Tab-separated table of C-alpha atoms in Angstrom:
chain	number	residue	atom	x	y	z
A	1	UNK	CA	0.000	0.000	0.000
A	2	UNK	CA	1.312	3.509	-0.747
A	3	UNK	CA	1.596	6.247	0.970
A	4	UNK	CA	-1.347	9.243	1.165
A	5	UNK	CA	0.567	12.575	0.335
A	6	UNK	CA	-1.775	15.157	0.941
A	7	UNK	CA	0.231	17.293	3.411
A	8	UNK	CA	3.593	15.685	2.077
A	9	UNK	CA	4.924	12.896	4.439
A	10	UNK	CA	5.882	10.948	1.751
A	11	UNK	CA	8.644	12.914	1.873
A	12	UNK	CA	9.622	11.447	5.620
A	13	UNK	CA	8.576	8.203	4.336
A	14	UNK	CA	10.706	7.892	1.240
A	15	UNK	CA	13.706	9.691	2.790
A	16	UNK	CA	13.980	7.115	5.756
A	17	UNK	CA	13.377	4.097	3.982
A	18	UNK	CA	15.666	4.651	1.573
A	19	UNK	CA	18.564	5.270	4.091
A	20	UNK	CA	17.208	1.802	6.619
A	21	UNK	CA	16.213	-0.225	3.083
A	22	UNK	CA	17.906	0.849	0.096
A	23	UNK	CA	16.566	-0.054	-3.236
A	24	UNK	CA	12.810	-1.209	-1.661
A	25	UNK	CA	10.064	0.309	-3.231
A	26	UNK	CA	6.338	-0.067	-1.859
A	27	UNK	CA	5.337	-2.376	-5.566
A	28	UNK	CA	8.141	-4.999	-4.399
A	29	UNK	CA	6.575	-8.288	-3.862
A	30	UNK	CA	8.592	-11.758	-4.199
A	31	UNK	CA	12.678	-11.718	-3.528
A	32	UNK	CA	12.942	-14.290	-6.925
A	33	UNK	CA	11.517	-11.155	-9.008
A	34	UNK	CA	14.629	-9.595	-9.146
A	35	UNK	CA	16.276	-12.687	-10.674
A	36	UNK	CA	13.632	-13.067	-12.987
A	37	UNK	CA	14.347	-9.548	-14.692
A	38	UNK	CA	17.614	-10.037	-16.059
A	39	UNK	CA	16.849	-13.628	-16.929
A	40	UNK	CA	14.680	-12.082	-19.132
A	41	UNK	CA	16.852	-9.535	-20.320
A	42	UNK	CA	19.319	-11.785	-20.958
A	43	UNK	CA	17.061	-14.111	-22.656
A	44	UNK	CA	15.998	-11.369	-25.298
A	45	UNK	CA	19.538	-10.798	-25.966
A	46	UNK	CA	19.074	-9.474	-29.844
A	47	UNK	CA	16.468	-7.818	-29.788
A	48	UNK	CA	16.452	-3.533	-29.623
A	49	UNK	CA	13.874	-1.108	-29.689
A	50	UNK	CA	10.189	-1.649	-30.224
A	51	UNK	CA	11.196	-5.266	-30.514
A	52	UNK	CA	12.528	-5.443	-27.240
A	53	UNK	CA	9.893	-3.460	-25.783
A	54	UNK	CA	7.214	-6.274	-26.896
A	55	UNK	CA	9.301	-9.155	-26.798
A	56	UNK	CA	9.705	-8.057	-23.253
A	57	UNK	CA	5.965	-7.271	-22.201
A	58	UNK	CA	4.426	-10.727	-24.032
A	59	UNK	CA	7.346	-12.485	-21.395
A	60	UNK	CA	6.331	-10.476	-18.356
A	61	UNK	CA	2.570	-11.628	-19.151
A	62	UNK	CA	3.183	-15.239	-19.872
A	63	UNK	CA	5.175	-15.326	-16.463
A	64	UNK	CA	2.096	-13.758	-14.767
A	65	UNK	CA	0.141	-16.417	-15.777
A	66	UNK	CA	2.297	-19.698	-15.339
A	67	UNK	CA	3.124	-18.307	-11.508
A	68	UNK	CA	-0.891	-17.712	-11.066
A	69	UNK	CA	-1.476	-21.065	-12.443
A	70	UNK	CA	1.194	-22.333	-10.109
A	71	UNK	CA	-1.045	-20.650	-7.088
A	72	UNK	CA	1.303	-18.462	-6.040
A	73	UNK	CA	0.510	-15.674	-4.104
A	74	UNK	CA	1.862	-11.892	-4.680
A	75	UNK	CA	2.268	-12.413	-8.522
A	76	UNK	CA	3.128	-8.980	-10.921
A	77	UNK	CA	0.265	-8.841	-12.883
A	78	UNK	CA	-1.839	-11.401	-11.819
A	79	UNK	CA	-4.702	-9.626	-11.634
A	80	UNK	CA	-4.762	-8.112	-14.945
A	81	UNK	CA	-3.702	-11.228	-16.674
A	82	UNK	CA	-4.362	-11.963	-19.508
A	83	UNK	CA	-3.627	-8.449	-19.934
A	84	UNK	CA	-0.167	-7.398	-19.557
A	85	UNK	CA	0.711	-5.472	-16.025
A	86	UNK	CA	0.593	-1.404	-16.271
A	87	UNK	CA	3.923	-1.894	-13.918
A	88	UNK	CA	5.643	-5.096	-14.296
A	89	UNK	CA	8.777	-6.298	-13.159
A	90	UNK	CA	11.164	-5.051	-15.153
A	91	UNK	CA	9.632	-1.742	-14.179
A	92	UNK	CA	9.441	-2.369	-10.751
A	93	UNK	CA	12.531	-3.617	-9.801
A	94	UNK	CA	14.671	-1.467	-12.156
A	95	UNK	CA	16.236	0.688	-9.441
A	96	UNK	CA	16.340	-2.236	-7.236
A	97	UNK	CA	18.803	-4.111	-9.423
A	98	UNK	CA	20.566	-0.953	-9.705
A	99	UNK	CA	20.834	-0.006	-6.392
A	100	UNK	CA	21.507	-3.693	-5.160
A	101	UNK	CA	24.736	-4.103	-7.679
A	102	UNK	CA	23.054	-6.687	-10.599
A	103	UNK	CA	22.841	-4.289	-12.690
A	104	UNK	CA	26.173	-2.486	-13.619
A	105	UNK	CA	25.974	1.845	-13.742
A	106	UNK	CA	27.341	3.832	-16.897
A	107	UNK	CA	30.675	4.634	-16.596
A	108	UNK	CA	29.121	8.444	-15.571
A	109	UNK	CA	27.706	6.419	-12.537
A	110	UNK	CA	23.801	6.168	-14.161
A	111	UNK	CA	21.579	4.186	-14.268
A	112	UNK	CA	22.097	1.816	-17.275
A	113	UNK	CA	18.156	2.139	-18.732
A	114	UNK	CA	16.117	-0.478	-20.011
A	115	UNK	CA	16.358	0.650	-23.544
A	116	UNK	CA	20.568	0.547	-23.096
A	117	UNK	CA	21.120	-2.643	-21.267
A	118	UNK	CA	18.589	-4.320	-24.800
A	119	UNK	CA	21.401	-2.575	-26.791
A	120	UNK	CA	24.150	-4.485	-24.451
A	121	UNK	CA	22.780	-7.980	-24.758
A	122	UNK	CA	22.412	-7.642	-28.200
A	123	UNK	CA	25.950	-8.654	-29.293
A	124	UNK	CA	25.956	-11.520	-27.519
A	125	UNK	CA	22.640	-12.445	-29.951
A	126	UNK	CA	20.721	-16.150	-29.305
A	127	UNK	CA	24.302	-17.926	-28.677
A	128	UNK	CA	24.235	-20.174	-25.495
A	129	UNK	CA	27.020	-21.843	-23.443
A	130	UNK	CA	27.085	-25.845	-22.578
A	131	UNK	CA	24.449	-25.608	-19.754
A	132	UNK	CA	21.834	-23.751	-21.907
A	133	UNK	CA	22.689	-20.275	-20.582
A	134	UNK	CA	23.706	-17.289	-23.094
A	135	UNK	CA	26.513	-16.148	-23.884
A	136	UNK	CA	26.897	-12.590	-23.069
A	137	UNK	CA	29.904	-10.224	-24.701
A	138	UNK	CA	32.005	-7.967	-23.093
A	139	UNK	CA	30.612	-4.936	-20.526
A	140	UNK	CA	27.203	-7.232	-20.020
A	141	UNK	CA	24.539	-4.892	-17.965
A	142	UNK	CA	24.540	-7.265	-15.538
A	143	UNK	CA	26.671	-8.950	-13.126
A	144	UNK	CA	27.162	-12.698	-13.588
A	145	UNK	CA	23.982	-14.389	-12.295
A	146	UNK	CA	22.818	-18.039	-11.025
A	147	UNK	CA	21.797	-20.364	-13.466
A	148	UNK	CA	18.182	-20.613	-14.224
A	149	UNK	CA	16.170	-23.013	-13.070
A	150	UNK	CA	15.793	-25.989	-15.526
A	151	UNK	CA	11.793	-25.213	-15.742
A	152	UNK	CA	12.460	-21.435	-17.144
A	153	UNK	CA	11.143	-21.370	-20.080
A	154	UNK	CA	8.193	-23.698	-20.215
A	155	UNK	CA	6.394	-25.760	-17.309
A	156	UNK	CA	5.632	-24.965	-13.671
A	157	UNK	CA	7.836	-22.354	-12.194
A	158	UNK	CA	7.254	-20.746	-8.572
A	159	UNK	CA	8.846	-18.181	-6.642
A	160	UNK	CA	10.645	-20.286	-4.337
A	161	UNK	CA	14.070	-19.334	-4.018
A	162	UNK	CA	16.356	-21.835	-4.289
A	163	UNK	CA	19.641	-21.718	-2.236
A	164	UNK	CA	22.108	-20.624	-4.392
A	165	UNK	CA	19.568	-17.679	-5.509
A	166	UNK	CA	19.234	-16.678	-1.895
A	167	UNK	CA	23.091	-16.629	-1.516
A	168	UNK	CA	23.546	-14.877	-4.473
A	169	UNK	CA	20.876	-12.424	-3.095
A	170	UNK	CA	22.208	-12.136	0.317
A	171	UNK	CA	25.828	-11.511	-1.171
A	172	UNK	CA	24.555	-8.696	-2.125
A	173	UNK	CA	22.365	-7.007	0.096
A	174	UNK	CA	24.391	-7.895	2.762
A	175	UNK	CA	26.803	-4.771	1.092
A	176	UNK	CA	24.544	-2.376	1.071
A	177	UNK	CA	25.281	1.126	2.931
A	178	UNK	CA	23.513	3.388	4.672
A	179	UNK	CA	22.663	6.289	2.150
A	180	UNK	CA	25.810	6.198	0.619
A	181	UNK	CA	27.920	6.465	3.469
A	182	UNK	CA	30.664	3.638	5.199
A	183	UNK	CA	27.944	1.715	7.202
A	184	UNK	CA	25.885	-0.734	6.993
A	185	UNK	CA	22.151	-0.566	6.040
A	186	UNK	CA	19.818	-1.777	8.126
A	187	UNK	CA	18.890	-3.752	5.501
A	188	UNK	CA	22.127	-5.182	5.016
A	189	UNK	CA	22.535	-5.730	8.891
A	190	UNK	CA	18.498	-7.558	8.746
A	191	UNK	CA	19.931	-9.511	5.288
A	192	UNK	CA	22.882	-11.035	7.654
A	193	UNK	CA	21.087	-12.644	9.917
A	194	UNK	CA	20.065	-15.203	7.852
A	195	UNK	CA	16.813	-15.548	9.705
A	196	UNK	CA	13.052	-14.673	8.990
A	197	UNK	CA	12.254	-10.678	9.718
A	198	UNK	CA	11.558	-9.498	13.180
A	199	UNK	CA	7.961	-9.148	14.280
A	200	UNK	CA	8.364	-5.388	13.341
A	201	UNK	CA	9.877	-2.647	12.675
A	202	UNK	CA	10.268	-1.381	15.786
A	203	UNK	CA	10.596	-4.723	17.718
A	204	UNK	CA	13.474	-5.331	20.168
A	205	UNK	CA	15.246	-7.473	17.979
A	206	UNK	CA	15.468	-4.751	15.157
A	207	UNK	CA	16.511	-2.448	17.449
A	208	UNK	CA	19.458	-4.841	18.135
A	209	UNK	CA	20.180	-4.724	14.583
A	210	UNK	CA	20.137	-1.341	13.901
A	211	UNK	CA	24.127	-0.783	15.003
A	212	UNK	CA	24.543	3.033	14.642
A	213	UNK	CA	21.084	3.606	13.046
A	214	UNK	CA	19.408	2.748	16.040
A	215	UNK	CA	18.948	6.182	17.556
A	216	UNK	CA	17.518	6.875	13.829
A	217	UNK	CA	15.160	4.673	13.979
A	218	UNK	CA	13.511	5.892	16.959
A	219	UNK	CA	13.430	9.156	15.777
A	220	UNK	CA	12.032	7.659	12.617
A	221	UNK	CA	9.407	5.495	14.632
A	222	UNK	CA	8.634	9.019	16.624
A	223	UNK	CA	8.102	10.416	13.007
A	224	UNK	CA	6.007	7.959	12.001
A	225	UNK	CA	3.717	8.297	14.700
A	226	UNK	CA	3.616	11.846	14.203
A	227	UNK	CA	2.869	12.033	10.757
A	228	UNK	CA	-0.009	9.027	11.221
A	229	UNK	CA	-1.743	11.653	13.742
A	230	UNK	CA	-0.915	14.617	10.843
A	231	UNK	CA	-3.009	12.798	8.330
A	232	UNK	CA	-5.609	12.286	10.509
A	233	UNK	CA	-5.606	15.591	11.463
A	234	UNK	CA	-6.037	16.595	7.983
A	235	UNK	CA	-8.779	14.296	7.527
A	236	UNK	CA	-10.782	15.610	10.579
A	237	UNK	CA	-9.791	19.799	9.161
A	238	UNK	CA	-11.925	18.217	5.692
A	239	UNK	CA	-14.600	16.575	7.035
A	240	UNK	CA	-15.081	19.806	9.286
A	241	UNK	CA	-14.807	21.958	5.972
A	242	UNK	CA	-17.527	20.109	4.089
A	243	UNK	CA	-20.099	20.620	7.210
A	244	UNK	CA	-18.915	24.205	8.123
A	245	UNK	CA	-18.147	25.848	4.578
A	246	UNK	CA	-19.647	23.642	2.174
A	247	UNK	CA	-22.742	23.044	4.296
A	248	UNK	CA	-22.943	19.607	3.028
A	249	UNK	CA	-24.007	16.707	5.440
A	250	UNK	CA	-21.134	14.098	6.523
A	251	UNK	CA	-20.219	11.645	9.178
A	252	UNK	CA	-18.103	12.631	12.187
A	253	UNK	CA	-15.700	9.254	11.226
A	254	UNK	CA	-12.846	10.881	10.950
A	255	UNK	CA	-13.185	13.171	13.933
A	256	UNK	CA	-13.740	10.446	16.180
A	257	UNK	CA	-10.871	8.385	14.718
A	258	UNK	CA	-8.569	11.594	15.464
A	259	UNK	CA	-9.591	11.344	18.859
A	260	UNK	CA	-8.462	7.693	19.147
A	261	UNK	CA	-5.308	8.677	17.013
A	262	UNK	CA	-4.103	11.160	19.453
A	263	UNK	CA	-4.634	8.681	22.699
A	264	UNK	CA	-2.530	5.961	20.470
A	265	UNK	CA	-0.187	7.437	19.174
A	266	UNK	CA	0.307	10.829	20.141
A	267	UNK	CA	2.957	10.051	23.457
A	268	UNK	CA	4.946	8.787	21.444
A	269	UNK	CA	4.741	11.468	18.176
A	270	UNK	CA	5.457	14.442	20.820
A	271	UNK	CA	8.789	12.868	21.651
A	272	UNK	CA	10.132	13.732	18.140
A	273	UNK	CA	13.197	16.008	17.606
A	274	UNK	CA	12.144	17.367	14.526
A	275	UNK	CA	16.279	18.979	14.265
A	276	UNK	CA	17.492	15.723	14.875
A	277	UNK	CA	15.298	14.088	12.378
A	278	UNK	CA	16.642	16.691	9.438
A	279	UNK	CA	20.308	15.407	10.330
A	280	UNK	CA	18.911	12.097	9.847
A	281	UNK	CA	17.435	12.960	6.266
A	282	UNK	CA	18.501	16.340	5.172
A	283	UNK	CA	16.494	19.018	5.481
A	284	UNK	CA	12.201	19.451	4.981
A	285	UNK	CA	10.268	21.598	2.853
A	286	UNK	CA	9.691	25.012	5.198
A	287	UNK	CA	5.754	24.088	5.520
A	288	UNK	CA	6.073	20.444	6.072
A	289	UNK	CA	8.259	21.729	8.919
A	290	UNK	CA	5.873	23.720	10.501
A	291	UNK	CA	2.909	20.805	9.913
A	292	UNK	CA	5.388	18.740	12.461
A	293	UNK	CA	6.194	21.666	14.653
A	294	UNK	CA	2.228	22.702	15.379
A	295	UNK	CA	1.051	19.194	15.114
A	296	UNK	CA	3.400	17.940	17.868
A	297	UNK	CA	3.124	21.104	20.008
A	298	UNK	CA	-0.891	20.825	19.095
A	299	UNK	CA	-0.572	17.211	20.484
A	300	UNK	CA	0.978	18.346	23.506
A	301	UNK	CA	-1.304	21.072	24.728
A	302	UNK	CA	-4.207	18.034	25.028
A	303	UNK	CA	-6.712	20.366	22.992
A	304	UNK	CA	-9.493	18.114	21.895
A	305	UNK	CA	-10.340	20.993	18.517
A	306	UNK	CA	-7.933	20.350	16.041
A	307	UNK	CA	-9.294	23.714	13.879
A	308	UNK	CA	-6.323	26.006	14.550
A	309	UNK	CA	-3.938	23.832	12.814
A	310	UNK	CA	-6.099	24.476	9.406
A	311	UNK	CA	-3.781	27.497	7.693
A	312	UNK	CA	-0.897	25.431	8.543
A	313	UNK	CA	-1.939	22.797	6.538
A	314	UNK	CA	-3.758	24.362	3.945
A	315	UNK	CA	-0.731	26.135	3.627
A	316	UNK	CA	1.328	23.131	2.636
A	317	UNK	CA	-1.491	21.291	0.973
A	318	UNK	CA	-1.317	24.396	-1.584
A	319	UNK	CA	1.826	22.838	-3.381
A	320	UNK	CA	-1.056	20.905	-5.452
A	321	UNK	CA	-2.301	23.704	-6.540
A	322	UNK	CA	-6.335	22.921	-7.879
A	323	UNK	CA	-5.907	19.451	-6.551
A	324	UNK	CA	-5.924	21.116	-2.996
A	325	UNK	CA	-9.010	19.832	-0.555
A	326	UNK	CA	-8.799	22.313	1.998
A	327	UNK	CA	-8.711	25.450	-0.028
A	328	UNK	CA	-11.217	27.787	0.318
A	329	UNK	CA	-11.620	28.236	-3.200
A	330	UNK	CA	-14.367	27.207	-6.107
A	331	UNK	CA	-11.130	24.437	-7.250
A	332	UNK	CA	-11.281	23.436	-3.394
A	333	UNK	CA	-14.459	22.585	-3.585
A	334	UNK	CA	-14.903	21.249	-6.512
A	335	UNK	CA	-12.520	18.679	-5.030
A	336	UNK	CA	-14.059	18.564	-1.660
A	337	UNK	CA	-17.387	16.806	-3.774
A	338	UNK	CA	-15.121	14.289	-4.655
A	339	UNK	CA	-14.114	13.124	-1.599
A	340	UNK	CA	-16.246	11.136	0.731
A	341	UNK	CA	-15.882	10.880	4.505
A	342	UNK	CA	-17.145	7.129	4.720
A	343	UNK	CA	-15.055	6.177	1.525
A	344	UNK	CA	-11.986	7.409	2.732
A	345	UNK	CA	-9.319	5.376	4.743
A	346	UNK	CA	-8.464	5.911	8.477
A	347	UNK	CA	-5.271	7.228	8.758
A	348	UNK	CA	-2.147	5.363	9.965
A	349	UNK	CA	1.282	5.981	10.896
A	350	UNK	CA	4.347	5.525	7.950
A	351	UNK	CA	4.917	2.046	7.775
A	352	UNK	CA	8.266	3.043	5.975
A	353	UNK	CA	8.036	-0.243	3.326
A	354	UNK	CA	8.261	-3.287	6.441
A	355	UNK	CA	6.219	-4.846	4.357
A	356	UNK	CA	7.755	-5.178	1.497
A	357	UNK	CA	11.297	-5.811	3.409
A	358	UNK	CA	9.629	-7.975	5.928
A	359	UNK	CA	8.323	-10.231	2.479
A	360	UNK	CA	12.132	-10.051	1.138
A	361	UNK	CA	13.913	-11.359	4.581
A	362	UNK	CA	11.083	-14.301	5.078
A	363	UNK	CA	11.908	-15.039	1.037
A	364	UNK	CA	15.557	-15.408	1.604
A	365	UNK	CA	15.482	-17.526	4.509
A	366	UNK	CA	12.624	-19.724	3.115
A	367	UNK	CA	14.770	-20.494	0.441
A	368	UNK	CA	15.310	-24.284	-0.554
């Protein structure tokens, strides 16, 4: 599930879980996905252009469909088959295999693009080795990779890592640093262990992990908590709006669910350094800033009425311009129609991709 952005905590969001989980994105599913991209790269070596480009999307579907007739579960286009997937793999784990050292940068330190890395499989053409595998020419996009599994190209295939995939995988993300810098990643340190993930992000064990990140991470659970009581605050300033302003009937659901918010979360979101959390990620856009500043000190003062915090958010909800909610403006509420109180989701802290991590860990170490 992504991440609502109305107010702009995506930013928090993105900028921590890159630096704990490099390379992650919130559309990562299976571990054996990033395996299966260059395979099929590789596989296609020859083809250029338009070619590649279907070549490529007719694969992506027919592996959609053998791993949903397989019954497995998370599959890239499994619900769309026998369409072709909007996003599929090779989409969304292109900056994974990038960031995780498969695939090899431009000499300018780039990102080798899909397009390219079609143009640097196509020397080595159709030729394969001995063991069925092709036969890729000099400056290959990417690193040297295990060998397929026998069923690749036809037959039942799964996403069951095997063990040599999992090594492979782990050799990897087990070298990943900390936004850049000398350290370890979290991920890398998680990756290490060899085990299944913790029970959470913030569980006792991760915490143990988290070497020199740890104090990070609590600021970045603190965040988290902070910014799940922000978006419910900006939920309860809209569904306020559409009785006060708009005069339009609507449910009090929100309202109520900022009230339980606040009495779950908010001890914890007042705690939050926002200073310290800029040296963590760099620094935040001057109205998100103040968002975190009023919310917390709004948290703090136990007020039940969360209407004086509305110009500081409509102030940084007015980066989207007509798409705005809470402007009082004709665009505003044109938009405001749209919306419905008892359609919309409860708000929830930043879950900062576990998900998606936790899936990746439990992959590796179910690997047979």
């Amino acid at each position: 599930m992504g991440v609502r952005d109305e107010i702009g905590f995506l930013t928090i969001h993105q900028r921590y879980a890159d630096r704990f989980f490099p390379g992650t994105s919130v559309l990562h599913t299976r571990a054996r996905y990033i395996l299966f991209v260059p395979w099929l790269f590789e596989d296609l070596a020859g083809l250029t252009g338009p070619a590649a480009m279907r070549a490529m999307r007719e694969r992506e579907r027919e592996l959609a469909g053998r791993l949903k007739d397989a019954g497995e579960s998370q599959v890239i286009g499994g619900r769309v088959f026998p369409q072709p997937s909007s996003q599929p793999p090779s989409t969304v784990y292109w900056n994974a295999l990038a960031v995780w050292g498969i695939l090899r940068r431009r000499l300018d330190g780039r990102t080798i693009s899909r397009a390219q890395a079609h143009r640097l499989l196509k020397s080595a053409g159709t030729a394969m080795d001995d063991d069925g595998q092709p036969l890729v020419s000099f400056d290959p996009p990417f690193v040297p990779l295990p060998k397929r599994p026998e069923n690749w190209r036809s037959g039942h295939i799964s996403l069951q890592l095997t063990t040599e995939e999992a090594t492979f995988l782990r050799e990897r993300l087990g070298q990943l640093r900390s936004n850049g810098g000398h350290e370890a990643s979290l991920l890398a340190r998680l990756v290490r262990t060899e085990t299944v993930a913790p029970d959470g992000m913030w569980a006792t064990e991760t915490r143990e992990i988290a070497g020199p990140d740890k104090s990070a991470l609590a600021r970045a659970h603190q965040a988290a908590h902070l910014a799940g009581v922000g978006r419910a605050v900006y939920d309860a300033l809209l569904e306020r709006i559409v009785e006060t302003d708009d005069k339009r009937e609507t449910s009090t659901r929100h309202r109520d669910h900022l009230t339980a918010v606040v009495e779950d979360h908010g001890s914890l979101a007042v705690k939050l350094d926002v200073g310290a959390l800029e040296a963590d990620i760099g620094a935040l856009p001057t109205k998100l800033r103040a968002v975190l500043t009023t919310t917390k000190d709004w948290v703090a003062s136990k007020s039940q009425n969360p209407a004086p915090l509305f110009d500081v958010y409509a102030a940084a909800e007015a980066r989207k311009g007509p798409r705005a909610r809470l402007a009082v403006t004709p665009h505003g509420r044109a938009r405001r129609l749209e919306w419905s109180s008892d359609e919309h989701g409860l708000a929830g802290p930043l879950h900062y991709r576990w998900e998606q991590v936790s899936m990746l860990l439990n992959d590796l170490a179910g690997a047979q």
